[in-house]
XYZ file of N, CA and C in Angstrom:
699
model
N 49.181 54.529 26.575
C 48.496 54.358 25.286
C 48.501 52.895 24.869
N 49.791 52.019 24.965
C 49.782 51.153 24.670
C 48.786 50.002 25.309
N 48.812 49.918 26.699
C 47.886 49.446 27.651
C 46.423 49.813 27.443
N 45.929 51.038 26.949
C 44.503 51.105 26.778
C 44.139 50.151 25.383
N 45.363 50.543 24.325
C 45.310 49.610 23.154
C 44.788 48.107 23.272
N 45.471 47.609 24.493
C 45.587 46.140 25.222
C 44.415 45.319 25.607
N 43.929 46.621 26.349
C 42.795 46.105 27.194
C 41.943 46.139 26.077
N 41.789 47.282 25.660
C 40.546 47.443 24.752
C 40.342 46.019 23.356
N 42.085 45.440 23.301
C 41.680 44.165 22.158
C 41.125 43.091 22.932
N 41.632 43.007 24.432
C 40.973 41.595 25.135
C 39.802 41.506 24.835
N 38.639 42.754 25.137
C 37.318 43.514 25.483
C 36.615 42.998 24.261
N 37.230 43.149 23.063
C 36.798 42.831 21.730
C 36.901 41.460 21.728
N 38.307 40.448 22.045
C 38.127 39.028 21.932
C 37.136 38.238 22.816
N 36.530 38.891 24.421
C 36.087 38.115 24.655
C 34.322 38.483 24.137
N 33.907 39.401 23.505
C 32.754 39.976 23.028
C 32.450 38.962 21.567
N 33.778 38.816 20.915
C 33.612 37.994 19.821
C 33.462 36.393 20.425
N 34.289 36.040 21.262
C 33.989 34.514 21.917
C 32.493 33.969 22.750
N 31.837 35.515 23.210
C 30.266 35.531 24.045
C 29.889 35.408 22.678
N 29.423 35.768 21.275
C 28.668 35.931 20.232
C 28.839 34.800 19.809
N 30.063 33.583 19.596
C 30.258 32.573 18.712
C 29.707 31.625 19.828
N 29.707 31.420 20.684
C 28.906 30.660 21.678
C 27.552 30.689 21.490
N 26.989 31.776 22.089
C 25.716 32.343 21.914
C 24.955 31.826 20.300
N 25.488 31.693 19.254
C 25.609 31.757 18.031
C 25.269 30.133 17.775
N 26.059 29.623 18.460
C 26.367 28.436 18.187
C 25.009 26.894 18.855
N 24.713 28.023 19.892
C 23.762 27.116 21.123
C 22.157 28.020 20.633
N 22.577 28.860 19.898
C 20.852 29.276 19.499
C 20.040 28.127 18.977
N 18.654 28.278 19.037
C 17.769 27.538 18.713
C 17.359 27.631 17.182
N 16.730 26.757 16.279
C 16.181 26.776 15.318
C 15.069 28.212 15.364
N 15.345 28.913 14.605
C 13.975 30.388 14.018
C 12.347 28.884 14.443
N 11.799 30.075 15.512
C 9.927 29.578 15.040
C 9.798 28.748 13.759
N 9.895 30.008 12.653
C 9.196 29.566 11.491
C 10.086 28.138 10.972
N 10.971 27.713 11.268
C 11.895 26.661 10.572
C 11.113 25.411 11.713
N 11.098 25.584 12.799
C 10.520 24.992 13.489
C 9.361 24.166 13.226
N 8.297 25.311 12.833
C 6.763 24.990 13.017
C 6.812 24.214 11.267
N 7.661 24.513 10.254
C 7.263 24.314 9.484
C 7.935 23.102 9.299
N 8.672 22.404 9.791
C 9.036 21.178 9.978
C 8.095 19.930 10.399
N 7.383 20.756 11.699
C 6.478 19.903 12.674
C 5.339 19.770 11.455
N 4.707 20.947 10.901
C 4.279 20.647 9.786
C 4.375 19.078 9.173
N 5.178 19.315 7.867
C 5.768 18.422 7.042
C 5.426 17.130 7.497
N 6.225 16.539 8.877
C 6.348 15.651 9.413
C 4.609 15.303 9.783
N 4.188 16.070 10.441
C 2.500 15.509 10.455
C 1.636 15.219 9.985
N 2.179 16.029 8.448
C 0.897 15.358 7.585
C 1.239 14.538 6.889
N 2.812 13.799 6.785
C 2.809 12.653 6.493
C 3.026 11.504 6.997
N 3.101 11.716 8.580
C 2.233 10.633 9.407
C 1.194 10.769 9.312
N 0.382 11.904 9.134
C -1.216 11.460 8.906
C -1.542 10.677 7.782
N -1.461 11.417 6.733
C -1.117 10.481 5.666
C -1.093 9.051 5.213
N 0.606 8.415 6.063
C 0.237 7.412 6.225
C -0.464 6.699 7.059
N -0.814 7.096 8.185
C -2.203 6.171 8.659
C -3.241 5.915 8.250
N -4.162 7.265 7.488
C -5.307 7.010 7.012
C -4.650 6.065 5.393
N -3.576 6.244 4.980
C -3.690 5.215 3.838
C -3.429 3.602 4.633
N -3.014 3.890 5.805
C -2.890 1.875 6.159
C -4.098 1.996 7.052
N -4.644 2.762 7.317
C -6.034 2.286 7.993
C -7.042 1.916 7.065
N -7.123 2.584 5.688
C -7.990 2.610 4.562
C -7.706 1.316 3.758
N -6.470 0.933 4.018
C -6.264 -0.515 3.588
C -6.192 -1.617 3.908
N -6.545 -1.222 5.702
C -7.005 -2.362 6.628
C -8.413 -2.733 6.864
N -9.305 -1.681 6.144
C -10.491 -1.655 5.783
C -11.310 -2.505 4.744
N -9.914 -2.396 3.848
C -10.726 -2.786 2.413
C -10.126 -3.960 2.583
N -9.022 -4.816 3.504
C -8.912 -5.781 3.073
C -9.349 -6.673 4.232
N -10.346 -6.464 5.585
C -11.561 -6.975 5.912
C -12.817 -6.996 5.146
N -12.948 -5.972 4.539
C -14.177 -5.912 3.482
C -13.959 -7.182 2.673
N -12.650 -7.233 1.733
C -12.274 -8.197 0.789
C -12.876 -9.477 1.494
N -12.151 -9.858 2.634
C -12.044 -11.455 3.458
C -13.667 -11.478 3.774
N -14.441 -10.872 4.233
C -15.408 -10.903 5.112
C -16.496 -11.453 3.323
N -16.464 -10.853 2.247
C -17.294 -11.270 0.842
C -16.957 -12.349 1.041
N -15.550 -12.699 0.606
C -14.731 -13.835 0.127
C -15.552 -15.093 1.606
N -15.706 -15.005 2.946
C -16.058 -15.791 3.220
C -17.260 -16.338 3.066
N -18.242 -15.398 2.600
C -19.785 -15.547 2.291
C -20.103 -16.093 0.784
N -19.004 -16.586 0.221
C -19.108 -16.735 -1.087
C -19.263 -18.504 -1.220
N -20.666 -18.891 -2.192
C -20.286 -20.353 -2.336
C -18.988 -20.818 -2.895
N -18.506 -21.704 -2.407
C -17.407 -23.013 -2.642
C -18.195 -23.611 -4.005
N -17.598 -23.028 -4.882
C -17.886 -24.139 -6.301
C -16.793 -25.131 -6.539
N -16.973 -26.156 -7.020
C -15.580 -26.402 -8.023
C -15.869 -26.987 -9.549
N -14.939 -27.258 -10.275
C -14.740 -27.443 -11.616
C -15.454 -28.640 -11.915
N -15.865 -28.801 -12.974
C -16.426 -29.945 -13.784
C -15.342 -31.086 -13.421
N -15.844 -32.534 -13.188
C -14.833 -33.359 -12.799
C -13.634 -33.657 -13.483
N -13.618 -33.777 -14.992
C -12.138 -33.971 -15.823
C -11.436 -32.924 -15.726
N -12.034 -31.523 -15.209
C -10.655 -30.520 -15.312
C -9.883 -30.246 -13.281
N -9.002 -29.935 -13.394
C -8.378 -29.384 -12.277
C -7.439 -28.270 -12.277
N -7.715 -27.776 -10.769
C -7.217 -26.086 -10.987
C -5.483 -26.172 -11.020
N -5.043 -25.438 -11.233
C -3.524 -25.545 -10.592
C -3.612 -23.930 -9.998
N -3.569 -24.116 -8.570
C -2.940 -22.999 -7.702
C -2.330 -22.413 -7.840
N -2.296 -20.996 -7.778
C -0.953 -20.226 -7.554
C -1.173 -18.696 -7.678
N -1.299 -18.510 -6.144
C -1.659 -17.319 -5.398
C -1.039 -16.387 -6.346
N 0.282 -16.096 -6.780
C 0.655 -14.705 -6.967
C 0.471 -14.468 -8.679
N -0.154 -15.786 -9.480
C -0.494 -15.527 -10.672
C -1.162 -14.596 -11.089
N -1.666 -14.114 -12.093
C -2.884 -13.322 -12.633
C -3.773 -13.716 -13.103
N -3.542 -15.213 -13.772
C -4.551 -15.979 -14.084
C -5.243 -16.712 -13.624
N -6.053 -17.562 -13.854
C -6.393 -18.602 -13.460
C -6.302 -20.186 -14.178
N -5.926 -20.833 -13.674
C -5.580 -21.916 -14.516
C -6.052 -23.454 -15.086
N -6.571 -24.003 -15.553
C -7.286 -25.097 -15.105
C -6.620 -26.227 -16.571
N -6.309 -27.523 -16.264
C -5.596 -28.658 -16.997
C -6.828 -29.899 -16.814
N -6.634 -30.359 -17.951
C -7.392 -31.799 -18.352
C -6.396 -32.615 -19.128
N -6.836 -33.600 -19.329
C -6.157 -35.041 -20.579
C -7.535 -35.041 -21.172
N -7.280 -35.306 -22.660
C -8.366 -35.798 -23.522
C -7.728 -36.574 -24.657
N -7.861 -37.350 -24.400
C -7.334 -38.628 -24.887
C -6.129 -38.555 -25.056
N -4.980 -38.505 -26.330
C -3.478 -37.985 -26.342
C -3.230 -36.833 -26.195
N -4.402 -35.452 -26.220
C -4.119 -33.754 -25.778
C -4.031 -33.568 -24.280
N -2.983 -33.198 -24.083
C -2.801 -32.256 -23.009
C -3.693 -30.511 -22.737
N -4.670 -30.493 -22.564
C -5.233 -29.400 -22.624
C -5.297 -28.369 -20.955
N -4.662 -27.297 -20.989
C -4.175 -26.156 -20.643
C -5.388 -24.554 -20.640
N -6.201 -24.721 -19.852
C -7.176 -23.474 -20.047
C -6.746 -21.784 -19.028
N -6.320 -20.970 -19.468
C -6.061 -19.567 -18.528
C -6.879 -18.829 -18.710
N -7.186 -18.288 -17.516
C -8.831 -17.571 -17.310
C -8.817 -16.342 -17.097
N -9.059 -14.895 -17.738
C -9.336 -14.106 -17.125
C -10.460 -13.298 -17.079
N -10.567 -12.503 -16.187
C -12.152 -12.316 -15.567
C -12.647 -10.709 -15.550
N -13.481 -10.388 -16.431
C -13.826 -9.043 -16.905
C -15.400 -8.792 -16.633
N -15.646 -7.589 -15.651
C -16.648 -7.072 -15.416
C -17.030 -5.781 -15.798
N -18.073 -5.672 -17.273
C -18.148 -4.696 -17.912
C -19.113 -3.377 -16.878
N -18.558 -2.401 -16.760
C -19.244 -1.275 -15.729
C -20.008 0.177 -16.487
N -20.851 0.315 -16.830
C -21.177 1.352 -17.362
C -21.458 2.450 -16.516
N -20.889 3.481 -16.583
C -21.054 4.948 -15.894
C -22.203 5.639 -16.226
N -22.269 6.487 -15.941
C -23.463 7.618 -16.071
C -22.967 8.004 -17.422
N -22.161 8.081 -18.151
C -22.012 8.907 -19.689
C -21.695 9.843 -19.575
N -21.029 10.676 -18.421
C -20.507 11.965 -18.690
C -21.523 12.898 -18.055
N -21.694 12.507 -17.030
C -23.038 13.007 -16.509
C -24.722 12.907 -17.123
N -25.143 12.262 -17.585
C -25.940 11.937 -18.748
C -26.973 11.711 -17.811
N -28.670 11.980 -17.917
C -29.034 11.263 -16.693
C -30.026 10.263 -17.563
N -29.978 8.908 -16.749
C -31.122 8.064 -16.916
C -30.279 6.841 -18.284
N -29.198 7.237 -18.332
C -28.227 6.645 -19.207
C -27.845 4.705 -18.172
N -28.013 3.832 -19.140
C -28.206 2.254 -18.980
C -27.391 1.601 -19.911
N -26.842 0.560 -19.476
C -26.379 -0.416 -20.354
C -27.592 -0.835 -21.467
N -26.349 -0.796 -22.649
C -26.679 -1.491 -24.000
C -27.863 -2.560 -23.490
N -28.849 -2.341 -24.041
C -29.836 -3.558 -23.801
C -29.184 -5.009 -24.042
N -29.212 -6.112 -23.939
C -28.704 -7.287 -24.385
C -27.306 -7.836 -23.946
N -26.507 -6.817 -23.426
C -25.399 -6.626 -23.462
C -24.438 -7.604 -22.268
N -24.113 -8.671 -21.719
C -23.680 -9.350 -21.009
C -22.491 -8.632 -20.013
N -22.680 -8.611 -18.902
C -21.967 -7.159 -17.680
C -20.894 -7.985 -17.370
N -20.571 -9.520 -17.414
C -19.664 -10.396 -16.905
C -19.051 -11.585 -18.372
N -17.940 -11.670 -18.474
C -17.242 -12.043 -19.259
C -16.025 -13.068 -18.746
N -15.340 -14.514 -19.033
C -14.181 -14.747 -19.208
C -13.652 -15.345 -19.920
N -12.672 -14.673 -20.521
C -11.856 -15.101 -21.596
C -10.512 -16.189 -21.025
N -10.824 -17.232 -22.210
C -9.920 -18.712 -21.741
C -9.405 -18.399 -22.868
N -7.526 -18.172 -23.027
C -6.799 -18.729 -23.881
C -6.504 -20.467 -23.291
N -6.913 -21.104 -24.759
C -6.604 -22.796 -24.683
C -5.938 -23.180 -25.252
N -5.023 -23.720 -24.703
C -4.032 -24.369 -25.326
C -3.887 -25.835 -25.679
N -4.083 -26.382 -26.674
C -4.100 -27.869 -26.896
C -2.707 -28.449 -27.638
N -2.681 -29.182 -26.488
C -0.612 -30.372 -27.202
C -1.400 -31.325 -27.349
N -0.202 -31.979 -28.558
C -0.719 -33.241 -28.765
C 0.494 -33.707 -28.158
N 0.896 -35.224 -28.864
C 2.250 -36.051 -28.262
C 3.599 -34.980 -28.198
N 3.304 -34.546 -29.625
C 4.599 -33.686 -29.808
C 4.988 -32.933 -29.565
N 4.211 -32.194 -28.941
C 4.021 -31.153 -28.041
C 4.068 -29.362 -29.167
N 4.518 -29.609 -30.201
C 4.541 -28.876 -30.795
C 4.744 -28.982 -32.107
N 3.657 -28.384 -33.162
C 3.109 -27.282 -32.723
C 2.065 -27.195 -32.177
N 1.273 -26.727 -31.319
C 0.200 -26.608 -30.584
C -0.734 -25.400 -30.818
N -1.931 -26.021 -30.308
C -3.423 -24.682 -31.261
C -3.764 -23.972 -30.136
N -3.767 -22.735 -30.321
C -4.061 -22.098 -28.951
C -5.216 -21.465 -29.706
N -6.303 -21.356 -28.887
C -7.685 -21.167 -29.079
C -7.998 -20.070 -28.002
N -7.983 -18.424 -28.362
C -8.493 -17.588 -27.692
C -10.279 -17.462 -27.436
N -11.249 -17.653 -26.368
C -12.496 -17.875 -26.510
C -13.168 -16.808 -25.240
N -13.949 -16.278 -25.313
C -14.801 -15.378 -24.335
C -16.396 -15.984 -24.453
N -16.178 -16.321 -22.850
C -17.304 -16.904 -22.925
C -18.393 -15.644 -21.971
N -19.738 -15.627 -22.293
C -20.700 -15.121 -20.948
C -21.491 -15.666 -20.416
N -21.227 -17.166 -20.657
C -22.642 -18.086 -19.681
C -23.082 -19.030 -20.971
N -23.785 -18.125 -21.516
C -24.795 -18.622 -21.825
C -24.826 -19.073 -23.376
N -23.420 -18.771 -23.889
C -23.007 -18.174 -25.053
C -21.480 -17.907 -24.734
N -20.555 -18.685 -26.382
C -19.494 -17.881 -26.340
C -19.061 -17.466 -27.985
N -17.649 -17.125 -28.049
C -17.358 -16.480 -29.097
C -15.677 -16.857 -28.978
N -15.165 -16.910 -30.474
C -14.187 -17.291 -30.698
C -13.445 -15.987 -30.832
N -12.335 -15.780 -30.437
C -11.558 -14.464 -30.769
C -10.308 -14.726 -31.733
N -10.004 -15.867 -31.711
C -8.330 -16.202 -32.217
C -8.216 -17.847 -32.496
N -8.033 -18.160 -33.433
C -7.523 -19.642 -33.361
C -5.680 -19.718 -33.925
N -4.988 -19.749 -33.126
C -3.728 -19.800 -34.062
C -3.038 -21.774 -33.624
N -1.972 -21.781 -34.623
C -1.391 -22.343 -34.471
C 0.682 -22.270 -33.811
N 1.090 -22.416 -33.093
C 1.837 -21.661 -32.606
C 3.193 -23.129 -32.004
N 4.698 -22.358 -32.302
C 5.685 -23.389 -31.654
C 6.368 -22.513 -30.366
N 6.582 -23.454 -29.844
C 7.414 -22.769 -27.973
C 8.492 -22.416 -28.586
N 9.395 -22.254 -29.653
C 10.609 -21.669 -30.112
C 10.227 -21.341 -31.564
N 10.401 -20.318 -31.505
C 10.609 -19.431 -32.708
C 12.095 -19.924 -33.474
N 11.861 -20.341 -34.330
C 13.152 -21.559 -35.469
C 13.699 -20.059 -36.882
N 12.702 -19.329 -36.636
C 12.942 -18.289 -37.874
C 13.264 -16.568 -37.325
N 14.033 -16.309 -38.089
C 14.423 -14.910 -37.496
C 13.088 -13.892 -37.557
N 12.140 -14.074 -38.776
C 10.667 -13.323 -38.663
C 9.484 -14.524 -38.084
N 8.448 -13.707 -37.627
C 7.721 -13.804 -37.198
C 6.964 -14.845 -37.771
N 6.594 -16.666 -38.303
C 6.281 -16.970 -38.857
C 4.714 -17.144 -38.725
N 3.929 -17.389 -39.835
C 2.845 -17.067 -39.932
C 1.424 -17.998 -39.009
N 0.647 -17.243 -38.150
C 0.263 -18.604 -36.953
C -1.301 -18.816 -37.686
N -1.756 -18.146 -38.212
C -3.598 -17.849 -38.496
C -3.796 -16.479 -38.822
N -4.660 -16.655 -40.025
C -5.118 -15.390 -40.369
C -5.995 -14.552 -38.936
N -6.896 -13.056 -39.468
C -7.574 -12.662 -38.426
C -8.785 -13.601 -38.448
N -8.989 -13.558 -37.600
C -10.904 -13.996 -36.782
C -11.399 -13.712 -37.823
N -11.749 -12.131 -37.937
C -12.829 -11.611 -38.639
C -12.896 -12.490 -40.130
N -11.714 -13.382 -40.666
C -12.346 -13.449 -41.815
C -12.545 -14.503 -41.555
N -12.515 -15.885 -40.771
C -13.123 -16.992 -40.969
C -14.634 -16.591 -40.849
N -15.305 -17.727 -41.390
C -16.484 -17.523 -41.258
C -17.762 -18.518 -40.348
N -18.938 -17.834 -40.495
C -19.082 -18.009 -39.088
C -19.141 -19.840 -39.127
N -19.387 -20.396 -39.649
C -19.577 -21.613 -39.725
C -18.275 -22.702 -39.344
N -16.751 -21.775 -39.635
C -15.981 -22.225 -39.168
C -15.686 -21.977 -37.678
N -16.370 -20.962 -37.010
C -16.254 -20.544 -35.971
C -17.334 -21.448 -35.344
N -18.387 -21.485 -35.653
C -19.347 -22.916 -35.011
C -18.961 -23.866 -34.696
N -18.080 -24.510 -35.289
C -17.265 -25.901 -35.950
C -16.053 -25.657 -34.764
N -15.215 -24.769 -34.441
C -14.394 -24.647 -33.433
C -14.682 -24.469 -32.230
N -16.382 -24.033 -31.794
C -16.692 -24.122 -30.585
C -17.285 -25.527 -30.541
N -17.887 -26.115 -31.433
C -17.865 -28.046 -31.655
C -16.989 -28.758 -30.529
N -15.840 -28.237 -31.389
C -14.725 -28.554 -31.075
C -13.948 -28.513 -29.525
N -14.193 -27.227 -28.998
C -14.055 -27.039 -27.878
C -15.388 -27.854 -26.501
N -16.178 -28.164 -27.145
C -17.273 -28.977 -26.569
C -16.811 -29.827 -26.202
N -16.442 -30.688 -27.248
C -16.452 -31.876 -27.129
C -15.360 -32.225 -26.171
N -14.495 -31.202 -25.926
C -13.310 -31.381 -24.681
C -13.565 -31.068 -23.216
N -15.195 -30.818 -23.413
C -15.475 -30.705 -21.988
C -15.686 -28.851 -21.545
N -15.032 -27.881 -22.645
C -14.843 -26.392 -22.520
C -16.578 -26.027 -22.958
N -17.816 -25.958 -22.160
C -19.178 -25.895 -22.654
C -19.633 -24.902 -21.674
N -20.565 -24.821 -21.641
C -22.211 -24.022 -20.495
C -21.381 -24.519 -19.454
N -21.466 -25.928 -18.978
C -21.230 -26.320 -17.640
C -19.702 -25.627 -17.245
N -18.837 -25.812 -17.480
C -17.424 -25.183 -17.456
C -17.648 -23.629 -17.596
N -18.330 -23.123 -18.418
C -18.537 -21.288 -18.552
C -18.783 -20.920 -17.498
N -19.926 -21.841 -16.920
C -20.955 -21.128 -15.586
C -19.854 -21.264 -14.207
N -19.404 -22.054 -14.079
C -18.432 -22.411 -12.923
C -17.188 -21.292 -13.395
N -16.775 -21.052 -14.304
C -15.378 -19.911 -14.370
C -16.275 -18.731 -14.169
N -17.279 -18.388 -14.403
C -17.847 -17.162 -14.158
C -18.501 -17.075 -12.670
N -18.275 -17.884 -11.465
C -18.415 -18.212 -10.352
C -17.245 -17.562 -9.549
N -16.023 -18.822 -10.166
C -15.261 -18.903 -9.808
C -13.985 -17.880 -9.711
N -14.095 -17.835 -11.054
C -12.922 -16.457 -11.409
C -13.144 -15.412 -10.629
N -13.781 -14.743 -10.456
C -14.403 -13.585 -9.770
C -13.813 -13.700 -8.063
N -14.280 -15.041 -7.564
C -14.041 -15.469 -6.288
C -12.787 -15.372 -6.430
N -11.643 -15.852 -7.465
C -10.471 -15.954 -6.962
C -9.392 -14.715 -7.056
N -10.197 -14.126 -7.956
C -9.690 -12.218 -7.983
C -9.276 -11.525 -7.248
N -10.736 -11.640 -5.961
C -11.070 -11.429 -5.403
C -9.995 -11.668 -3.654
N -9.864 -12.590 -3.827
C -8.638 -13.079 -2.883
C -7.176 -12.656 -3.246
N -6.927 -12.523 -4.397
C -5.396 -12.036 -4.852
C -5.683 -10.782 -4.548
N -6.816 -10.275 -4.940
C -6.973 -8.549 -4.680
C -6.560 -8.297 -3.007
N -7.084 -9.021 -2.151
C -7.247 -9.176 -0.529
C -5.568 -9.370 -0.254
N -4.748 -10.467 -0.546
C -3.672 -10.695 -0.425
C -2.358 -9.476 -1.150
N -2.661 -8.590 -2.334
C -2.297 -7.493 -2.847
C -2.283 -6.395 -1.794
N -3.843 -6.074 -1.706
C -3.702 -5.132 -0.137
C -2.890 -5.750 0.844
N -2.748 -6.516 1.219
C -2.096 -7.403 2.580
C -0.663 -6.485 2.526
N 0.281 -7.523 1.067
C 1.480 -7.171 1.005
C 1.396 -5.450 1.320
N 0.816 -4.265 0.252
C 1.344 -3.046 0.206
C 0.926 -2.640 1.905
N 0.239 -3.076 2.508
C 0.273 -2.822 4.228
C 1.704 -2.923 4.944
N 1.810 -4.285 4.413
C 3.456 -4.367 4.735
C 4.376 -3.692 4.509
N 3.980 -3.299 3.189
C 5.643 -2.749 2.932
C 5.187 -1.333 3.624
N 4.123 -0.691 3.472
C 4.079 0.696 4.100
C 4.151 0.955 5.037
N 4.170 -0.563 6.476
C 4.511 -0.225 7.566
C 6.086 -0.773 8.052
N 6.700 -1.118 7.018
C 8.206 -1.194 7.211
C 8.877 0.121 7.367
């Protein structure tokens, strides 16, 4: 009795040692399988068509950008470079002012209206825009007049005239210029005078509305560049 007891526990240990083996060396289930291979494929697909789609657009970008005339600035102003800015920048001297112009570049797009058909831009309405905050120092450097202006060519408009210091001396906000809207228009005539006579006119409008666009246009190209990079790290 005791001996059948015996044998019969070996019989059981080595039945439990075939199962924990067996157990152990099994394969992943199909379905855990396939649905892995899944996962994994469609976001290598994924990312290819997004870095192929962005190796696209940023030959598209270069290939405009090379067909584009070479303008440059009216002779008293010069650009200051700098690829990873947002702006654009352009500096003059006029007589003791240090004058400081930043450019940015707005292309108005009208849609269909919500499905609307036969729907057009505002008659009159100018599709290209850039707005120069100007900044004028004198010796002292401060306080200095910063002159917000949107120009479209052909024609511009004053948005802001303040007066403004590089350090804030007061715990509130001290007072820089009333709004726009209430000067009137004659003082607003008198401040684009003003901006004339520094060389900021037609000739300078027409060249930033050239130009700006062109140089967008290249940060946009160099933007795609980087996120290529990082998505193929």
């Amino acid at each position: 009795m005791a001996a059948c007891w015996s044998l019969a526990c070996r019989r059981l240990s080595r039945l439990s040692l075939l199962f924990s083996l067996r157990s152990e060396q099994a394969p992943l289930p199909p379905c855990l399988l396939s649905r892995f291979c899944s996962v994994s494929s469609v976001s290598s697909g994924a990312s290819d068509l997004l870095v192929n789609s962005l190796r696209a657009q940023i030959e598209y970008e270069k290939k405009v950008s090379s067909l584009q005339e070479i303008v440059h600035p009216p002779n008293q102003f010069r650009l200051v470079e700098k690829a990873d800015a947002q702006d654009i920048i352009l500096r003059r001297t006029f007589g003791k002012e240090d004058i400081e112009i930043s450019c940015l570049y707005s292309d108005q797009t009208y849609g269909d209206n919500d499905g609307e058909e036969g729907f057009h831009p505002p008659p009159n309405v100018p599709m290209k825009m850039v707005q120069m905050t100007i900044k004028i120092f004198t010796e002292d450097r401060e306080p200095f007049l910063e002159i917000i202006c949107c120009t479209y060519g052909d024609h511009a408009t004053i948005e802001s005239v303040l007066l403004k210091n590089h350090v804030m001396k007061l715990k509130e906000a001290p007072f820089e210029g009333p709004d726009t809207s209430l000067l009137s228009k004659e003082l607003k005539t008198g401040f684009l005078q003003y901006l004339e006579a520094r060389g900021i006119d037609k000739e300078l409008s027409k060249f930033l509305l050239k130009y700006v666009p062109q140089q967008m246009q290249q940060k946009n190209a160099c933007w795609l560049a980087k996120i290529e990079g990082f998505l193929k790290t």
